[in-house]
PDB file of C-alpha atoms in Angstrom:
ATOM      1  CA  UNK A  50       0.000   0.000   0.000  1.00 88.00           C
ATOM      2  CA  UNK A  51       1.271   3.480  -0.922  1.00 94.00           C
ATOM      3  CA  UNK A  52       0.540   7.023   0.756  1.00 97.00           C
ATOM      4  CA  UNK A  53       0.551   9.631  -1.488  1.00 98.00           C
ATOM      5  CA  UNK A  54       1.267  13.426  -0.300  1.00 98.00           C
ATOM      6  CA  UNK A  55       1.129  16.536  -3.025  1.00 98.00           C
ATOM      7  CA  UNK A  56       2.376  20.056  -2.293  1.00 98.00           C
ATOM      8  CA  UNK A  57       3.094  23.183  -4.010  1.00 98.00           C
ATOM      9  CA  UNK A  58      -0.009  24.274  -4.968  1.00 98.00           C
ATOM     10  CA  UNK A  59      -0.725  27.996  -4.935  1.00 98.00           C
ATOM     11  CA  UNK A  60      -2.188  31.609  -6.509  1.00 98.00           C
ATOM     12  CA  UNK A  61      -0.094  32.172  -9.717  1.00 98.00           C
ATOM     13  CA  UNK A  62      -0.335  35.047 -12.389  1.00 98.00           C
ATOM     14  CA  UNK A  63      -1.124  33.988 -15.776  1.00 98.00           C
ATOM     15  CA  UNK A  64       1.760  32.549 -17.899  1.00 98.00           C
ATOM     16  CA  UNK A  65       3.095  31.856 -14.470  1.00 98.00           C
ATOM     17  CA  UNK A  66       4.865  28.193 -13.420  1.00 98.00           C
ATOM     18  CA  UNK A  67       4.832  25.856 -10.810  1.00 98.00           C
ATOM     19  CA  UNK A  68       5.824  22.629  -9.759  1.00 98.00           C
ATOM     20  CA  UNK A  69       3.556  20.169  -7.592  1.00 98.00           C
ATOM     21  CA  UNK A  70       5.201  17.184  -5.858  1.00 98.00           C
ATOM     22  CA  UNK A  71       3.679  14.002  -5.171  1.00 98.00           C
ATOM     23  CA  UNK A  72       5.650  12.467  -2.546  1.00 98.00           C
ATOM     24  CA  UNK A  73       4.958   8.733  -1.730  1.00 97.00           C
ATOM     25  CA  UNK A  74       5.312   6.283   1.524  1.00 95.00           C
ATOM     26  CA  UNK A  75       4.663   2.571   1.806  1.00 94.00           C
ATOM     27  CA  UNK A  76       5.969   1.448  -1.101  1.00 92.00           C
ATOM     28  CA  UNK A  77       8.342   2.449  -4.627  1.00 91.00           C
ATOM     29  CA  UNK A  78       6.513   5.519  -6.733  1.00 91.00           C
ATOM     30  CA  UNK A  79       8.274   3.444  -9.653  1.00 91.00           C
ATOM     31  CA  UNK A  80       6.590   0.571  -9.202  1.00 92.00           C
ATOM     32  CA  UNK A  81       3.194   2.011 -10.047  1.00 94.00           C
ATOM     33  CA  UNK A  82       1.362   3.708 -12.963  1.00 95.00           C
ATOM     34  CA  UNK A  83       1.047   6.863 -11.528  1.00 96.00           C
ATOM     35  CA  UNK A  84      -0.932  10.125 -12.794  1.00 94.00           C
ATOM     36  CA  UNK A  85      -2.014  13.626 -11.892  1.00 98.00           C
ATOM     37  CA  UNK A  86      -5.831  14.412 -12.438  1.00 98.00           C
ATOM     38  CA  UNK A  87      -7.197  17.688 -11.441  1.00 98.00           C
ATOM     39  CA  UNK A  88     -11.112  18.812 -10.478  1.00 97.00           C
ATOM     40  CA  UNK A  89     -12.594  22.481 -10.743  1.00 96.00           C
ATOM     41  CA  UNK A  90     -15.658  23.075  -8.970  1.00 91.00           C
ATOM     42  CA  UNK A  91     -18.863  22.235 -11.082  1.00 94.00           C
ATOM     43  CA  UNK A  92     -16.533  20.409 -13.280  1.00 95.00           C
ATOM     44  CA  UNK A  93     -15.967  16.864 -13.515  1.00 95.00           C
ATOM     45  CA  UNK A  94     -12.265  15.204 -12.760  1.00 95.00           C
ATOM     46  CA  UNK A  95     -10.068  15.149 -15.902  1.00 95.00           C
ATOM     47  CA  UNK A  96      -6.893  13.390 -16.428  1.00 95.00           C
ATOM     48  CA  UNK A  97      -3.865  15.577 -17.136  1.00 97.00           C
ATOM     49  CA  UNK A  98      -0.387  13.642 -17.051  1.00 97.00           C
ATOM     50  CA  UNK A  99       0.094   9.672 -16.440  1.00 95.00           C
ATOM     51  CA  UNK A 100       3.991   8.348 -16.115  1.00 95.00           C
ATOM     52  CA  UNK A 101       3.914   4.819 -16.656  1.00 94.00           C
ATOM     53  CA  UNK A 102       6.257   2.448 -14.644  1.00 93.00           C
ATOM     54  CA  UNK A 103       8.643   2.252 -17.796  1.00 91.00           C
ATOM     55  CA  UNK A 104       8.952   5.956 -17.574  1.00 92.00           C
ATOM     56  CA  UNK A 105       5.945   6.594 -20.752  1.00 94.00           C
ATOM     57  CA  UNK A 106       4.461   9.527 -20.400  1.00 95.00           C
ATOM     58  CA  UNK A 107       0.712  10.654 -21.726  1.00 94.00           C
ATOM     59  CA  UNK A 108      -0.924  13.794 -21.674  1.00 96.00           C
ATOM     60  CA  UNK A 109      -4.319  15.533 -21.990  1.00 96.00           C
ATOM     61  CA  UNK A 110      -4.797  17.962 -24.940  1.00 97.00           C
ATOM     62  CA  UNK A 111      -5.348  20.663 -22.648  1.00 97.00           C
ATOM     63  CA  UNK A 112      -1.726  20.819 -21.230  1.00 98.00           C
ATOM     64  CA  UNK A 113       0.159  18.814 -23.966  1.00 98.00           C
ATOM     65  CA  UNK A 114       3.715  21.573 -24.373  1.00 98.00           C
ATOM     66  CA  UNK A 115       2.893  23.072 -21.066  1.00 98.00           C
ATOM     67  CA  UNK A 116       2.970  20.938 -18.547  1.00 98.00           C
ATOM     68  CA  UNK A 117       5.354  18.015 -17.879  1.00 98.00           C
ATOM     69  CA  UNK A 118       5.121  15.150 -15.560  1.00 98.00           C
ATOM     70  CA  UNK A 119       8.716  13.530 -14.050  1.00 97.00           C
ATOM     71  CA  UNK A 120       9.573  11.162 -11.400  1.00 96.00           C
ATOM     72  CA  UNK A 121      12.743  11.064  -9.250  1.00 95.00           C
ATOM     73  CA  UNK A 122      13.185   7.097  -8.052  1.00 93.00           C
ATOM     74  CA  UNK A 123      15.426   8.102  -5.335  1.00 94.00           C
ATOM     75  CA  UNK A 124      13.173  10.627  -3.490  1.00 96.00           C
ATOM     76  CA  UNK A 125       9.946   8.360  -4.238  1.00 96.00           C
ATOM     77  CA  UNK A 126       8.378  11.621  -5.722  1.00 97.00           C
ATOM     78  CA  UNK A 127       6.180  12.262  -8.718  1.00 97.00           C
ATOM     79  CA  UNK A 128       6.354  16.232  -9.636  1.00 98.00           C
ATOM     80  CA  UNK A 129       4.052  17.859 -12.443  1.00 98.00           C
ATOM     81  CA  UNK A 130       5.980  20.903 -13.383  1.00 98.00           C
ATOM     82  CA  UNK A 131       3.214  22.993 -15.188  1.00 98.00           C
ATOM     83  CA  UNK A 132       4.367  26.394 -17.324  1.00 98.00           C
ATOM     84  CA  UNK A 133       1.906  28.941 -19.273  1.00 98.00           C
ATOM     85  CA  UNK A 134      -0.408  28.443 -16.862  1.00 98.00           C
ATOM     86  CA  UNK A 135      -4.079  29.794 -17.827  1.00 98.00           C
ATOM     87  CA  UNK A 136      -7.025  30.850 -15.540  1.00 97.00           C
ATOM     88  CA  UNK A 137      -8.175  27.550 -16.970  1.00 97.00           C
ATOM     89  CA  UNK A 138      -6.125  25.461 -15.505  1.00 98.00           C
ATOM     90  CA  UNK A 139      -7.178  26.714 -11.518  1.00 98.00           C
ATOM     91  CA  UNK A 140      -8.563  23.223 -10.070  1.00 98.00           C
ATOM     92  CA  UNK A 141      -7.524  21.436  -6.937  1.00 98.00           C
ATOM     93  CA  UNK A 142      -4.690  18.760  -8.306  1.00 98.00           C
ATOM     94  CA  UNK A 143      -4.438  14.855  -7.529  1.00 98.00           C
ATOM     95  CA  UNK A 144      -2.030  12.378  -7.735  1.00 98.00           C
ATOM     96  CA  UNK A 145      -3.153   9.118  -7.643  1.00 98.00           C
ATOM     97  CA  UNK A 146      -1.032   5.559  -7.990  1.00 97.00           C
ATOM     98  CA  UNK A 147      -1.886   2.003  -9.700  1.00 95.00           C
ATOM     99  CA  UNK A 148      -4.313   3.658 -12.292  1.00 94.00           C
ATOM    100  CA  UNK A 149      -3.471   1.336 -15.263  1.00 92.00           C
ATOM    101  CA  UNK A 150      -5.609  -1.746 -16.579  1.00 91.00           C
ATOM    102  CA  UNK A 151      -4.308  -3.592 -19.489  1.00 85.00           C
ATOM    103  CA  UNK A 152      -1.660  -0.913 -20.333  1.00 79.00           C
ATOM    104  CA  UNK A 153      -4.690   1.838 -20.174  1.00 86.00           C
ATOM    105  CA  UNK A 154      -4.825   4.666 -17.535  1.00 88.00           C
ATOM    106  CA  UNK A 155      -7.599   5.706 -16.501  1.00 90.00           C
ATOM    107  CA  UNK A 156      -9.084   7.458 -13.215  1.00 91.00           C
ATOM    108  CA  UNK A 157     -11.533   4.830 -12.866  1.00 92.00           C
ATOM    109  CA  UNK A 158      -8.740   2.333 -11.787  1.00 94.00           C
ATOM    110  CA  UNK A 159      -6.901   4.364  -9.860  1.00 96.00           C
ATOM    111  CA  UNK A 160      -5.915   2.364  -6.277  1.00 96.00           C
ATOM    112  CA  UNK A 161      -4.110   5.370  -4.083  1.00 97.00           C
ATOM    113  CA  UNK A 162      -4.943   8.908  -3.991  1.00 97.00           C
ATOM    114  CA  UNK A 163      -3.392  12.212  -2.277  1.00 97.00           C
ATOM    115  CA  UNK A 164      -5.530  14.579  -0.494  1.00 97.00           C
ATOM    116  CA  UNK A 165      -5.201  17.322  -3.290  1.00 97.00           C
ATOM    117  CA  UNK A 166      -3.302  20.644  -3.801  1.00 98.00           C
ATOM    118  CA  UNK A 167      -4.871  23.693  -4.545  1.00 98.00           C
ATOM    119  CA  UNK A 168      -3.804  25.892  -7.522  1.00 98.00           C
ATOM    120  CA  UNK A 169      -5.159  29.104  -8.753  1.00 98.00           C
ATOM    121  CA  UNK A 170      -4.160  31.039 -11.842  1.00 98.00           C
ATOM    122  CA  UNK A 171      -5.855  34.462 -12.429  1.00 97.00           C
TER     123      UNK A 171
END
């Protein structure tokens, strides 16, 4: 079983950066499909960035060139390092673990979750 904790959240100008961390306990980060999935309020929870355990990467149309998912083995961390941002992209941010099915990622199969960041572009 794996604890997941994301920080770095925060109020950011537009065209502003920042970089969330997903740091996990309990077991290896690597050894799981992993993936960040955001929520706005009245909206329903979309998939932005998956890293697969071979180090794949997949993103959603609306942040494909901006944002850019990375994991660092060593510190058991999952970071989502997310540039250009746009009042668009204000949500509260997830990372969740074990979210592949048959090579697929979806939320739906997602096994561990974080308790959310908050980030706000305006």
């Amino acid at each position: 079983q794996v604890q997941l904790v994301e920080s770095g959240g925060g109020s950011v100008q537009v065209g502003g950066s920042l970089r969330l961390s997903c740091v996990a306990s309990g077991d290896t980060v690597g050894r799981y499909c992993m993936g960040w999935f955001r929520q706005a309020p009245g909206k329903e929870r979309e998939g932005v960035a998956s890293m697969y355990t071979g180090g794949g990467t997949h993103y959603s149309d609306s942040v494909t060139g901006r944002f850019t998912v990375s994991r660092d083995n060593a510190k058991n961390t999952l970071y989502l390092q997310m540039n250009s941002l746009k009042p668009e992209d204000t949500a509260q941010y997830y990372c969740a673990a074990d979210c592949c099915r048959g090579g697929s990622w979806d939320a739906r199969w997602c096994e561990y979750w974080g308790q959310g960041t908050q980030v706000t572009v305006s």
